[in-house]
Amino acid sequence: MFSSKQTPSFADSQECNTYAWFSQRAWVEIDLGALTDNIKQLVKFLTPQTQLMAVVKADAYGHGSVTVAKTVLEAGASWLGVATVPEGIQLREEGIKAPILILGATHTAEQIQAIAQWKLEPTLCSPKQALIFSDTLEALGDNSFIPVHIKLDTGMSRLGTDWQKAGDFVQLVQGLPHLNIASIYSHLATADSPDPAIMQEQQRRFTEAIAQIQARGIKIPSLHLANSAATLADPKLHYDMVRVGLAMYGLYPATHLENKIKLQPVLQLKARITHVKTIAKGTGVSYGHHFIAPKEMRIAVVGIGYADGVPRNLSNQMQVLLRNQPVPQIGAITMDQLMIDVTSIPDLQEGEIVTLLGQQGKEQISANDWANQLNTIAWEILCGFKHRLPRVAVM
Ligand SMILES: *Cc1c(COP(=O)(O)O)cnc(C)c1O
């Protein structure tokens, strides 16, 4: 009966059932209905000629890559993007057949062999890397061609060949055995900024690079440039495909992009009340006694902490939702537990569910709220939930 495996059925119910009470103190809830709606909204926003790549790297931004990948492909995405070879293999092992682009750089014979074996599609960033690929595939004695994606650096200063050398680079790859150019792409550095100047300069460079390549009589099968922010910001950036991460998880990359389409957050973070008690005026709470009760108080312990991914820097500064109302967190957040002030809820029961991120009634706390408080970005918040938390899919 008791198992370390997740039990996906309990989370839909607010009831405190005994089994769930013992087995699940905290979890991440993934709303597959919201995910499906977000994909449909995005597809509707694109012209039919533009494909949607769902970026599912980093375990689908902490949402669980296999479940997310299957759901988004069903909903209208046609490509998947991952960061690493093992992330791609994991999807293939689960029977996913859609094309998978590895957004990161790969170099070793071991990686190249796995790419060929699992039919993953690599990003090529330099002539040297292209030669390694071609030579390694030759040495494997495989006379087939693998699709490769050419990455140009137009201003991100991360992966890719300098856009001014695009013509030479693409011509080299075109001439190498075993490599078929499937697309040419670049990545934007400032697409979430309200000032489009740098993004427009990157697009100008991308356009010039394409002209250079075409001037050599090379036919380009597919072009892509946009992440979530660029997808929402300007249809002129869509080309043949957009690579969407954050937006499909229901978060806006920037507030000025919120009016473009309607997105719903997919992830909710929940935990149970594990203990309730009264403390006297003047009592210190948690490590360091950074909170001292200003009066007699009712406090509750919640079974989630920084080892689950609740940032400790939110100590004494965050709220959680309980019985459809915001309740303040008090004292230092500890590794596995945190305390909240429940003086306003005298009949609170152990086992009740607290929402740390997500919605209860009319109240909502989003990953962007935490990100703003912590001076970081929603991407980092979503990727921060540890694997001790089961991912529970709900519809
Ligand atoms: C992660 C990533 C994306 C997705 O970015 P979002 O801002 O989450 O939409 C797109 N393209 C590349 C190359 C990436 O690494």
Tab-separated table of N, CA and C and ligand atoms in Angstrom, residues 55 57 61 103 151 158 185 187 226-229 243-247 379, ligand 1:
chain	number	residue	atom	x	y	z
A	55	VAL	N	9.419	23.728	-26.148
A	55	VAL	CA	10.722	23.548	-25.502
A	55	VAL	C	10.504	22.863	-24.143
A	57	LYS	N	13.097	21.311	-22.336
A	57	LYS	CA	14.372	21.106	-21.633
A	57	LYS	C	14.167	21.258	-20.130
A	61	TYR	N	10.837	22.550	-17.829
A	61	TYR	CA	10.839	23.660	-16.869
A	61	TYR	C	10.231	23.192	-15.529
A	103	LEU	N	19.107	21.697	-28.348
A	103	LEU	CA	19.454	23.116	-28.426
A	103	LEU	C	20.894	23.379	-27.964
A	151	LYS	N	23.383	26.894	-36.164
A	151	LYS	CA	23.136	27.982	-35.221
A	151	LYS	C	24.038	29.172	-35.545
A	158	ARG	N	26.239	33.587	-27.347
A	158	ARG	CA	26.224	32.265	-26.699
A	158	ARG	C	26.600	31.288	-27.811
A	185	TYR	N	19.127	28.709	-37.619
A	185	TYR	CA	18.448	29.467	-36.571
A	185	TYR	C	19.385	30.313	-35.749
A	187	HIS	N	19.203	32.994	-31.872
A	187	HIS	CA	18.487	33.184	-30.600
A	187	HIS	C	18.592	34.651	-30.173
A	226	ALA	N	12.460	32.871	-32.968
A	226	ALA	CA	11.702	33.399	-31.829
A	226	ALA	C	11.618	32.446	-30.645
A	227	ASN	N	11.846	32.970	-29.450
A	227	ASN	CA	11.476	32.307	-28.194
A	227	ASN	C	10.071	32.793	-27.813
A	228	SER	N	9.631	32.525	-26.577
A	228	SER	CA	8.275	32.942	-26.174
A	228	SER	C	8.062	34.438	-26.351
A	229	ALA	N	9.004	35.225	-25.849
A	229	ALA	CA	8.820	36.675	-25.859
A	229	ALA	C	8.691	37.188	-27.290
A	243	ARG	N	10.090	28.705	-31.179
A	243	ARG	CA	10.550	27.800	-30.114
A	243	ARG	C	10.032	28.343	-28.779
A	244	VAL	N	8.962	27.748	-28.295
A	244	VAL	CA	8.264	28.330	-27.142
A	244	VAL	C	8.460	27.483	-25.892
A	245	GLY	N	8.953	28.110	-24.853
A	245	GLY	CA	9.047	27.475	-23.541
A	245	GLY	C	8.084	28.137	-22.578
A	246	LEU	N	8.555	29.191	-21.918
A	246	LEU	CA	7.810	29.803	-20.811
A	246	LEU	C	6.316	30.019	-21.083
A	247	ALA	N	5.987	30.531	-22.268
A	247	ALA	CA	4.582	30.880	-22.540
A	247	ALA	C	3.675	29.655	-22.510
A	379	TRP	N	11.525	31.768	-15.071
A	379	TRP	CA	12.179	30.551	-15.583
A	379	TRP	C	12.933	29.847	-14.444
B	1	LIG	C1	15.215	27.732	-23.845
B	1	LIG	C2	15.224	28.164	-25.259
B	1	LIG	C3	14.038	28.613	-25.864
B	1	LIG	C4	12.741	28.825	-25.108
B	1	LIG	O1	12.795	30.049	-24.410
B	1	LIG	P1	11.501	30.670	-23.681
B	1	LIG	O2	11.921	32.058	-23.380
B	1	LIG	O3	11.276	29.869	-22.451
B	1	LIG	O4	10.377	30.601	-24.644
B	1	LIG	C5	14.082	28.898	-27.222
B	1	LIG	N1	15.229	28.770	-27.939
B	1	LIG	C6	16.395	28.365	-27.362
B	1	LIG	C7	17.620	28.247	-28.194
B	1	LIG	C8	16.433	28.067	-26.011
B	1	LIG	O5	17.581	27.679	-25.444
